[in-house]
PDB file of C-alpha atoms and ligand atoms in Angstrom:
ATOM      1  CA  UNK A1038     -65.282 318.060  89.013  1.00 50.00           C
ATOM      2  CA  UNK A1039     -66.965 314.826  90.042  1.00 54.00           C
ATOM      3  CA  UNK A1040     -67.105 313.789  93.668  1.00 57.00           C
ATOM      4  CA  UNK A1041     -64.486 311.206  94.611  1.00 70.00           C
ATOM      5  CA  UNK A1042     -67.079 308.470  95.041  1.00 70.00           C
ATOM      6  CA  UNK A1043     -68.523 309.161  91.583  1.00 71.00           C
ATOM      7  CA  UNK A1044     -65.021 309.061  90.151  1.00 77.00           C
ATOM      8  CA  UNK A1045     -64.520 305.647  91.746  1.00 79.00           C
ATOM      9  CA  UNK A1046     -67.671 304.286  90.072  1.00 83.00           C
ATOM     10  CA  UNK A1047     -66.498 305.728  86.774  1.00 85.00           C
ATOM     11  CA  UNK A1048     -63.091 304.069  87.056  1.00 88.00           C
ATOM     12  CA  UNK A1049     -64.651 300.797  88.189  1.00 90.00           C
ATOM     13  CA  UNK A1050     -66.772 300.777  85.034  1.00 92.00           C
ATOM     14  CA  UNK A1051     -63.712 301.511  82.900  1.00 91.00           C
ATOM     15  CA  UNK A1052     -61.811 298.661  84.566  1.00 94.00           C
ATOM     16  CA  UNK A1053     -64.672 296.256  83.855  1.00 96.00           C
ATOM     17  CA  UNK A1054     -64.508 297.179  80.177  1.00 95.00           C
ATOM     18  CA  UNK A1055     -60.720 296.776  80.146  1.00 95.00           C
ATOM     19  CA  UNK A1056     -61.041 293.288  81.649  1.00 97.00           C
ATOM     20  CA  UNK A1057     -63.668 292.383  79.012  1.00 97.00           C
ATOM     21  CA  UNK A1058     -61.202 293.477  76.315  1.00 96.00           C
ATOM     22  CA  UNK A1059     -58.427 291.400  77.877  1.00 97.00           C
ATOM     23  CA  UNK A1060     -60.721 288.349  77.825  1.00 97.00           C
ATOM     24  CA  UNK A1061     -61.513 288.982  74.152  1.00 97.00           C
ATOM     25  CA  UNK A1062     -57.784 289.121  73.440  1.00 96.00           C
ATOM     26  CA  UNK A1063     -57.331 285.684  75.012  1.00 97.00           C
ATOM     27  CA  UNK A1064     -56.530 286.211  78.698  1.00 98.00           C
ATOM     28  CA  UNK A1065     -58.401 283.511  80.612  1.00 97.00           C
ATOM     29  CA  UNK A1066     -56.865 283.359  84.101  1.00 98.00           C
ATOM     30  CA  UNK A1067     -59.589 284.417  86.550  1.00 97.00           C
ATOM     31  CA  UNK A1068     -56.938 285.364  89.113  1.00 97.00           C
ATOM     32  CA  UNK A1069     -55.192 287.712  86.687  1.00 98.00           C
ATOM     33  CA  UNK A1070     -58.458 289.254  85.510  1.00 98.00           C
ATOM     34  CA  UNK A1071     -59.717 289.734  89.078  1.00 98.00           C
ATOM     35  CA  UNK A1072     -56.465 291.388  90.132  1.00 98.00           C
ATOM     36  CA  UNK A1073     -56.680 293.817  87.224  1.00 97.00           C
ATOM     37  CA  UNK A1074     -60.328 294.505  87.970  1.00 97.00           C
ATOM     38  CA  UNK A1075     -59.340 295.699  91.448  1.00 96.00           C
ATOM     39  CA  UNK A1076     -56.188 297.765  90.867  1.00 96.00           C
ATOM     40  CA  UNK A1077     -56.707 301.524  90.361  1.00 93.00           C
ATOM     41  CA  UNK A1078     -54.460 301.843  87.283  1.00 92.00           C
ATOM     42  CA  UNK A1079     -55.293 305.554  86.952  1.00 89.00           C
ATOM     43  CA  UNK A1080     -53.273 306.248  90.102  1.00 90.00           C
ATOM     44  CA  UNK A1081     -50.027 304.850  88.679  1.00 88.00           C
ATOM     45  CA  UNK A1082     -49.142 307.495  86.113  1.00 77.00           C
ATOM     46  CA  UNK A1083     -46.857 310.461  86.108  1.00 64.00           C
ATOM     47  CA  UNK A1084     -49.479 312.922  87.239  1.00 59.00           C
ATOM     48  CA  UNK A1085     -47.388 315.945  86.407  1.00 56.00           C
ATOM     49  CA  UNK A1086     -48.067 315.744  82.675  1.00 54.00           C
ATOM     50  CA  UNK A1087     -51.401 316.206  80.987  1.00 54.00           C
ATOM     51  CA  UNK A1088     -53.380 314.678  83.818  1.00 59.00           C
ATOM     52  CA  UNK A1089     -56.910 314.705  82.349  1.00 62.00           C
ATOM     53  CA  UNK A1090     -55.763 312.969  79.169  1.00 63.00           C
ATOM     54  CA  UNK A1091     -53.868 310.340  81.158  1.00 67.00           C
ATOM     55  CA  UNK A1092     -56.833 309.627  83.382  1.00 69.00           C
ATOM     56  CA  UNK A1093     -58.926 309.211  80.303  1.00 71.00           C
ATOM     57  CA  UNK A1094     -56.447 306.718  78.849  1.00 78.00           C
ATOM     58  CA  UNK A1095     -55.713 304.862  82.074  1.00 81.00           C
ATOM     59  CA  UNK A1096     -57.992 301.984  81.159  1.00 82.00           C
ATOM     60  CA  UNK A1097     -57.336 301.808  77.430  1.00 79.00           C
ATOM     61  CA  UNK A1098     -54.960 299.091  76.313  1.00 76.00           C
ATOM     62  CA  UNK A1099     -51.993 301.427  75.900  1.00 74.00           C
ATOM     63  CA  UNK A1100     -48.461 301.892  77.222  1.00 72.00           C
ATOM     64  CA  UNK A1101     -48.229 305.269  78.996  1.00 74.00           C
ATOM     65  CA  UNK A1102     -45.499 307.476  80.453  1.00 76.00           C
ATOM     66  CA  UNK A1103     -44.554 307.035  84.114  1.00 78.00           C
ATOM     67  CA  UNK A1104     -41.618 309.475  84.367  1.00 75.00           C
ATOM     68  CA  UNK A1105     -37.831 309.103  83.926  1.00 74.00           C
ATOM     69  CA  UNK A1106     -38.425 308.325  80.235  1.00 76.00           C
ATOM     70  CA  UNK A1107     -40.103 305.013  81.098  1.00 80.00           C
ATOM     71  CA  UNK A1108     -43.534 303.582  80.358  1.00 79.00           C
ATOM     72  CA  UNK A1109     -46.078 301.428  82.151  1.00 81.00           C
ATOM     73  CA  UNK A1110     -46.645 298.279  80.068  1.00 86.00           C
ATOM     74  CA  UNK A1111     -49.861 297.720  78.084  1.00 91.00           C
ATOM     75  CA  UNK A1112     -52.489 296.037  80.267  1.00 94.00           C
ATOM     76  CA  UNK A1113     -52.525 293.137  77.792  1.00 96.00           C
ATOM     77  CA  UNK A1114     -48.766 292.680  78.187  1.00 97.00           C
ATOM     78  CA  UNK A1115     -49.040 292.722  81.991  1.00 97.00           C
ATOM     79  CA  UNK A1116     -51.897 290.202  81.866  1.00 98.00           C
ATOM     80  CA  UNK A1117     -50.085 287.983  79.333  1.00 98.00           C
ATOM     81  CA  UNK A1118     -46.793 287.828  81.232  1.00 98.00           C
ATOM     82  CA  UNK A1119     -48.568 287.229  84.547  1.00 98.00           C
ATOM     83  CA  UNK A1120     -50.798 284.495  83.125  1.00 98.00           C
ATOM     84  CA  UNK A1121     -47.816 282.649  81.642  1.00 98.00           C
ATOM     85  CA  UNK A1122     -46.152 282.551  85.078  1.00 97.00           C
ATOM     86  CA  UNK A1123     -48.896 280.272  86.430  1.00 97.00           C
ATOM     87  CA  UNK A1124     -48.634 281.838  89.875  1.00 97.00           C
ATOM     88  CA  UNK A1125     -49.482 279.883  92.987  1.00 96.00           C
ATOM     89  CA  UNK A1126     -50.310 281.778  96.220  1.00 96.00           C
ATOM     90  CA  UNK A1127     -47.158 282.198  98.286  1.00 97.00           C
ATOM     91  CA  UNK A1128     -44.787 281.963  95.289  1.00 98.00           C
ATOM     92  CA  UNK A1129     -41.608 283.977  95.701  1.00 98.00           C
ATOM     93  CA  UNK A1130     -41.455 286.192  92.641  1.00 98.00           C
ATOM     94  CA  UNK A1131     -38.594 288.354  91.395  1.00 98.00           C
ATOM     95  CA  UNK A1132     -39.625 291.233  89.144  1.00 98.00           C
ATOM     96  CA  UNK A1133     -37.049 293.108  87.059  1.00 98.00           C
ATOM     97  CA  UNK A1134     -38.183 296.673  86.273  1.00 97.00           C
ATOM     98  CA  UNK A1135     -40.476 297.924  89.053  1.00 97.00           C
ATOM     99  CA  UNK A1136     -41.331 301.093  87.121  1.00 94.00           C
ATOM    100  CA  UNK A1137     -44.499 302.602  88.550  1.00 93.00           C
ATOM    101  CA  UNK A1138     -45.344 299.380  90.387  1.00 96.00           C
ATOM    102  CA  UNK A1139     -48.473 298.373  88.484  1.00 96.00           C
ATOM    103  CA  UNK A1140     -47.174 294.892  87.647  1.00 97.00           C
ATOM    104  CA  UNK A1141     -45.925 294.633  91.237  1.00 98.00           C
ATOM    105  CA  UNK A1142     -49.463 295.355  92.471  1.00 98.00           C
ATOM    106  CA  UNK A1143     -50.877 292.623  90.197  1.00 98.00           C
ATOM    107  CA  UNK A1144     -48.418 290.122  91.696  1.00 98.00           C
ATOM    108  CA  UNK A1145     -49.273 291.231  95.263  1.00 98.00           C
ATOM    109  CA  UNK A1146     -53.015 290.927  94.553  1.00 97.00           C
ATOM    110  CA  UNK A1147     -52.379 287.367  93.407  1.00 97.00           C
ATOM    111  CA  UNK A1148     -50.766 286.422  96.701  1.00 97.00           C
ATOM    112  CA  UNK A1149     -47.121 286.386  95.612  1.00 98.00           C
ATOM    113  CA  UNK A1150     -44.200 287.379  97.832  1.00 98.00           C
ATOM    114  CA  UNK A1151     -42.705 290.025  95.605  1.00 98.00           C
ATOM    115  CA  UNK A1152     -39.091 291.168  95.287  1.00 98.00           C
ATOM    116  CA  UNK A1153     -38.710 293.849  92.646  1.00 98.00           C
ATOM    117  CA  UNK A1154     -35.652 295.680  91.257  1.00 98.00           C
ATOM    118  CA  UNK A1155     -35.548 299.081  89.534  1.00 97.00           C
ATOM    119  CA  UNK A1156     -32.388 300.698  88.098  1.00 97.00           C
ATOM    120  CA  UNK A1157     -33.763 304.263  87.916  1.00 95.00           C
ATOM    121  CA  UNK A1158     -33.349 305.923  91.302  1.00 95.00           C
ATOM    122  CA  UNK A1159     -36.105 308.459  90.652  1.00 92.00           C
ATOM    123  CA  UNK A1160     -38.675 305.756  89.876  1.00 93.00           C
ATOM    124  CA  UNK A1161     -37.485 303.547  92.716  1.00 96.00           C
ATOM    125  CA  UNK A1162     -37.865 306.390  95.241  1.00 96.00           C
ATOM    126  CA  UNK A1163     -41.303 307.313  93.946  1.00 94.00           C
ATOM    127  CA  UNK A1164     -42.736 303.777  93.800  1.00 96.00           C
ATOM    128  CA  UNK A1165     -41.350 302.832  97.215  1.00 97.00           C
ATOM    129  CA  UNK A1166     -43.572 305.510  98.757  1.00 96.00           C
ATOM    130  CA  UNK A1167     -46.456 305.260  96.313  1.00 95.00           C
ATOM    131  CA  UNK A1168     -47.283 301.523  96.523  1.00 97.00           C
ATOM    132  CA  UNK A1169     -47.741 301.343 100.313  1.00 97.00           C
ATOM    133  CA  UNK A1170     -49.577 304.666 100.069  1.00 95.00           C
ATOM    134  CA  UNK A1171     -52.354 303.067  98.021  1.00 94.00           C
ATOM    135  CA  UNK A1172     -52.419 299.952 100.187  1.00 96.00           C
ATOM    136  CA  UNK A1173     -49.935 297.656  98.411  1.00 97.00           C
ATOM    137  CA  UNK A1174     -47.587 296.790 101.233  1.00 94.00           C
ATOM    138  CA  UNK A1175     -45.279 293.854 101.628  1.00 89.00           C
ATOM    139  CA  UNK A1176     -43.344 293.949  98.350  1.00 97.00           C
ATOM    140  CA  UNK A1177     -39.605 294.262  98.871  1.00 98.00           C
ATOM    141  CA  UNK A1178     -38.310 296.917  96.494  1.00 98.00           C
ATOM    142  CA  UNK A1179     -34.633 297.270  95.551  1.00 98.00           C
ATOM    143  CA  UNK A1180     -32.625 299.925  93.723  1.00 98.00           C
ATOM    144  CA  UNK A1181     -30.183 297.905  91.656  1.00 97.00           C
ATOM    145  CA  UNK A1182     -29.311 296.165  88.423  1.00 97.00           C
ATOM    146  CA  UNK A1183     -31.773 293.478  87.407  1.00 98.00           C
ATOM    147  CA  UNK A1184     -29.127 291.629  85.360  1.00 98.00           C
ATOM    148  CA  UNK A1185     -27.635 290.535  88.678  1.00 98.00           C
ATOM    149  CA  UNK A1186     -30.934 289.523  90.305  1.00 98.00           C
ATOM    150  CA  UNK A1187     -30.987 289.191  94.098  1.00 98.00           C
ATOM    151  CA  UNK A1188     -28.700 286.280  95.010  1.00 98.00           C
ATOM    152  CA  UNK A1189     -29.245 286.926  98.736  1.00 98.00           C
ATOM    153  CA  UNK A1190     -32.991 286.183  98.363  1.00 98.00           C
ATOM    154  CA  UNK A1191     -32.800 283.337  95.804  1.00 98.00           C
ATOM    155  CA  UNK A1192     -34.210 280.901  94.830  1.00 98.00           C
ATOM    156  CA  UNK A1193     -37.364 282.346  93.282  1.00 98.00           C
ATOM    157  CA  UNK A1194     -40.328 280.290  92.102  1.00 98.00           C
ATOM    158  CA  UNK A1195     -40.990 282.757  89.311  1.00 98.00           C
ATOM    159  CA  UNK A1196     -39.059 285.588  87.637  1.00 98.00           C
ATOM    160  CA  UNK A1197     -40.669 288.246  85.450  1.00 98.00           C
ATOM    161  CA  UNK A1198     -38.603 290.660  83.355  1.00 98.00           C
ATOM    162  CA  UNK A1199     -40.563 293.740  82.281  1.00 97.00           C
ATOM    163  CA  UNK A1200     -37.902 295.315  80.031  1.00 96.00           C
ATOM    164  CA  UNK A1201     -36.502 294.051  76.703  1.00 97.00           C
ATOM    165  CA  UNK A1202     -33.411 291.941  77.337  1.00 98.00           C
ATOM    166  CA  UNK A1203     -30.753 291.302  74.660  1.00 97.00           C
ATOM    167  CA  UNK A1204     -30.094 287.845  76.141  1.00 98.00           C
ATOM    168  CA  UNK A1205     -31.142 285.726  79.132  1.00 98.00           C
ATOM    169  CA  UNK A1206     -28.966 286.742  82.097  1.00 98.00           C
ATOM    170  CA  UNK A1207     -27.233 283.686  83.602  1.00 97.00           C
ATOM    171  CA  UNK A1208     -27.681 285.097  87.104  1.00 98.00           C
ATOM    172  CA  UNK A1209     -31.465 284.997  86.684  1.00 98.00           C
ATOM    173  CA  UNK A1210     -31.404 281.371  85.486  1.00 98.00           C
ATOM    174  CA  UNK A1211     -29.301 280.351  88.457  1.00 98.00           C
ATOM    175  CA  UNK A1212     -31.607 282.177  90.908  1.00 98.00           C
ATOM    176  CA  UNK A1213     -34.661 280.309  89.592  1.00 98.00           C
ATOM    177  CA  UNK A1214     -35.898 277.389  91.722  1.00 98.00           C
ATOM    178  CA  UNK A1215     -36.096 273.972  90.054  1.00 98.00           C
ATOM    179  CA  UNK A1216     -39.562 273.727  88.533  1.00 97.00           C
ATOM    180  CA  UNK A1217     -39.763 277.526  88.383  1.00 98.00           C
ATOM    181  CA  UNK A1218     -40.278 279.732  85.358  1.00 98.00           C
ATOM    182  CA  UNK A1219     -38.879 282.924  83.924  1.00 98.00           C
ATOM    183  CA  UNK A1220     -40.880 285.113  81.546  1.00 98.00           C
ATOM    184  CA  UNK A1221     -38.699 287.485  79.537  1.00 98.00           C
ATOM    185  CA  UNK A1222     -39.061 289.523  76.342  1.00 98.00           C
ATOM    186  CA  UNK A1223     -35.960 288.949  74.200  1.00 98.00           C
ATOM    187  CA  UNK A1224     -34.605 291.106  71.387  1.00 97.00           C
ATOM    188  CA  UNK A1225     -32.774 294.330  70.675  1.00 93.00           C
ATOM    189  CA  UNK A1226     -34.966 295.742  67.899  1.00 91.00           C
ATOM    190  CA  UNK A1227     -38.263 297.642  67.992  1.00 91.00           C
ATOM    191  CA  UNK A1228     -40.098 294.449  68.912  1.00 96.00           C
ATOM    192  CA  UNK A1229     -39.224 291.507  71.094  1.00 97.00           C
ATOM    193  CA  UNK A1230     -40.294 287.886  71.310  1.00 98.00           C
ATOM    194  CA  UNK A1231     -41.799 286.731  74.608  1.00 98.00           C
ATOM    195  CA  UNK A1232     -39.961 283.723  76.020  1.00 98.00           C
ATOM    196  CA  UNK A1233     -40.942 281.429  78.872  1.00 98.00           C
ATOM    197  CA  UNK A1234     -38.098 279.405  80.331  1.00 98.00           C
ATOM    198  CA  UNK A1235     -38.929 276.512  82.662  1.00 98.00           C
ATOM    199  CA  UNK A1236     -36.121 275.164  84.851  1.00 98.00           C
ATOM    200  CA  UNK A1237     -36.321 271.384  84.728  1.00 97.00           C
ATOM    201  CA  UNK A1238     -33.160 270.656  86.717  1.00 97.00           C
ATOM    202  CA  UNK A1239     -29.952 272.450  87.670  1.00 93.00           C
ATOM    203  CA  UNK A1240     -28.801 272.211  84.057  1.00 93.00           C
ATOM    204  CA  UNK A1241     -31.925 271.596  81.940  1.00 97.00           C
ATOM    205  CA  UNK A1242     -34.273 274.297  80.701  1.00 98.00           C
ATOM    206  CA  UNK A1243     -37.353 274.143  78.514  1.00 98.00           C
ATOM    207  CA  UNK A1244     -38.086 277.107  76.262  1.00 98.00           C
ATOM    208  CA  UNK A1245     -41.447 278.280  74.910  1.00 98.00           C
ATOM    209  CA  UNK A1246     -41.795 281.291  72.636  1.00 98.00           C
ATOM    210  CA  UNK A1247     -44.838 283.492  72.121  1.00 97.00           C
ATOM    211  CA  UNK A1248     -45.720 286.512  69.997  1.00 93.00           C
ATOM    212  CA  UNK A1249     -44.157 289.930  69.565  1.00 96.00           C
ATOM    213  CA  UNK A1250     -44.266 292.661  72.213  1.00 96.00           C
ATOM    214  CA  UNK A1251     -42.740 296.131  72.673  1.00 94.00           C
ATOM    215  CA  UNK A1252     -40.764 297.007  75.793  1.00 94.00           C
ATOM    216  CA  UNK A1253     -38.271 299.680  76.814  1.00 92.00           C
ATOM    217  CA  UNK A1254     -34.726 298.213  76.874  1.00 94.00           C
ATOM    218  CA  UNK A1255     -33.242 296.414  79.853  1.00 96.00           C
ATOM    219  CA  UNK A1256     -30.131 298.523  80.539  1.00 94.00           C
ATOM    220  CA  UNK A1257     -26.922 297.543  82.317  1.00 91.00           C
ATOM    221  CA  UNK A1258     -26.062 298.889  85.790  1.00 86.00           C
ATOM    222  CA  UNK A1259     -27.893 301.295  88.040  1.00 83.00           C
ATOM    223  CA  UNK A1260     -28.790 304.732  86.628  1.00 84.00           C
ATOM    224  CA  UNK A1261     -26.955 306.684  89.343  1.00 70.00           C
ATOM    225  CA  UNK A1262     -29.805 309.160  89.795  1.00 64.00           C
TER     226      UNK A1262
HETATM  227  N1  LIG B 212     -43.321 296.662  85.460  1.00 65.28           N
HETATM  228  C1  LIG B 212     -43.315 298.059  85.096  1.00 65.28           C
HETATM  229  C2  LIG B 212     -42.799 298.260  83.692  1.00 65.28           C
HETATM  230  C3  LIG B 212     -41.950 299.467  83.601  1.00 65.28           C
HETATM  231  S1  LIG B 212     -41.021 299.634  82.120  1.00 65.28           S
HETATM  232  C4  LIG B 212     -44.672 298.708  85.330  1.00 65.28           C
HETATM  233  O1  LIG B 212     -45.659 297.993  85.572  1.00 65.28           O
HETATM  234  O2  LIG B 212     -44.748 299.936  85.315  1.00 65.28           O
HETATM  235  C5  LIG B 212     -39.532 298.777  82.498  1.00 65.28           C
HETATM  236  C6  LIG B 212     -38.735 299.235  83.691  1.00 65.28           C
HETATM  237  O3  LIG B 212     -37.531 298.467  83.733  1.00 65.28           O
HETATM  238  C7  LIG B 212     -38.295 300.699  83.652  1.00 65.28           C
HETATM  239  O4  LIG B 212     -38.737 301.339  84.813  1.00 65.28           O
HETATM  240  C8  LIG B 212     -36.754 300.613  83.594  1.00 65.28           C
HETATM  241  O5  LIG B 212     -36.109 301.663  84.280  1.00 65.28           O
HETATM  242  C9  LIG B 212     -36.500 299.261  84.252  1.00 65.28           C
HETATM  243  N2  LIG B 212     -35.217 298.644  83.923  1.00 65.28           N
HETATM  244  C10 LIG B 212     -34.546 298.620  82.730  1.00 65.28           C
HETATM  245  N3  LIG B 212     -33.400 297.932  82.847  1.00 65.28           N
HETATM  246  C11 LIG B 212     -33.319 297.486  84.143  1.00 65.28           C
HETATM  247  C12 LIG B 212     -32.356 296.741  84.894  1.00 65.28           C
HETATM  248  N4  LIG B 212     -31.223 296.287  84.366  1.00 65.28           N
HETATM  249  N5  LIG B 212     -32.634 296.490  86.197  1.00 65.28           N
HETATM  250  C13 LIG B 212     -33.772 296.932  86.794  1.00 65.28           C
HETATM  251  N6  LIG B 212     -34.702 297.663  86.137  1.00 65.28           N
HETATM  252  C14 LIG B 212     -34.488 297.934  84.836  1.00 65.28           C
END
């Protein structure tokens, strides 16, 4: 077993390589890359299963299990969605699908005021304790249904949906500030198309579409456990 400090150097090296790979794949935002260089991704997994293998894969560009049948998104997907949001420090950001909180940590690192919703009670409970435990405080985490958003905290400058949605929920469009953007993977099949919606006025939206991605489905209502 390596000493903790040696482990840290090892993981730092792995993160550097991951960030190099993200650059090669087209991620260019320095803020996104710096955030991902800092965050200890190896701490975010479901440590109860096959721990050595997970630690080994923590910095490969893969989606991995986080418990409750859910996955942490590929690093490239996290970087891509975050880059497309064009975050400005102080932006109020709504995240749908907190999961293990990795994407939440990226948003916090970038200076956003984060509000994040998770429908799985088990994941919500775990991440609520875990994130502050590794130093990521300040995000407001909610157990609820992301389709409804958080009307009491709207408007949001940016909204990021990290599960595959069958359609764009109206509630999310109405909770977006004018000039704000929503990044959302759309589709009900194996793969989804990434969409960026920019709110031009109360009634006008501009839509941009990007490549194919794979997400777990965005489900209706809270899980109940
Ligand atoms: N951002 C996460 C990605 C987790 S996968 C991370 O970095 O780990 C997507 C998550 O969305 C899952 O945890 C799933 O339970 C959650 N989810 C699915 N439908 C939802 C909904 N309607 N509201 C809130 N969360 C939802």
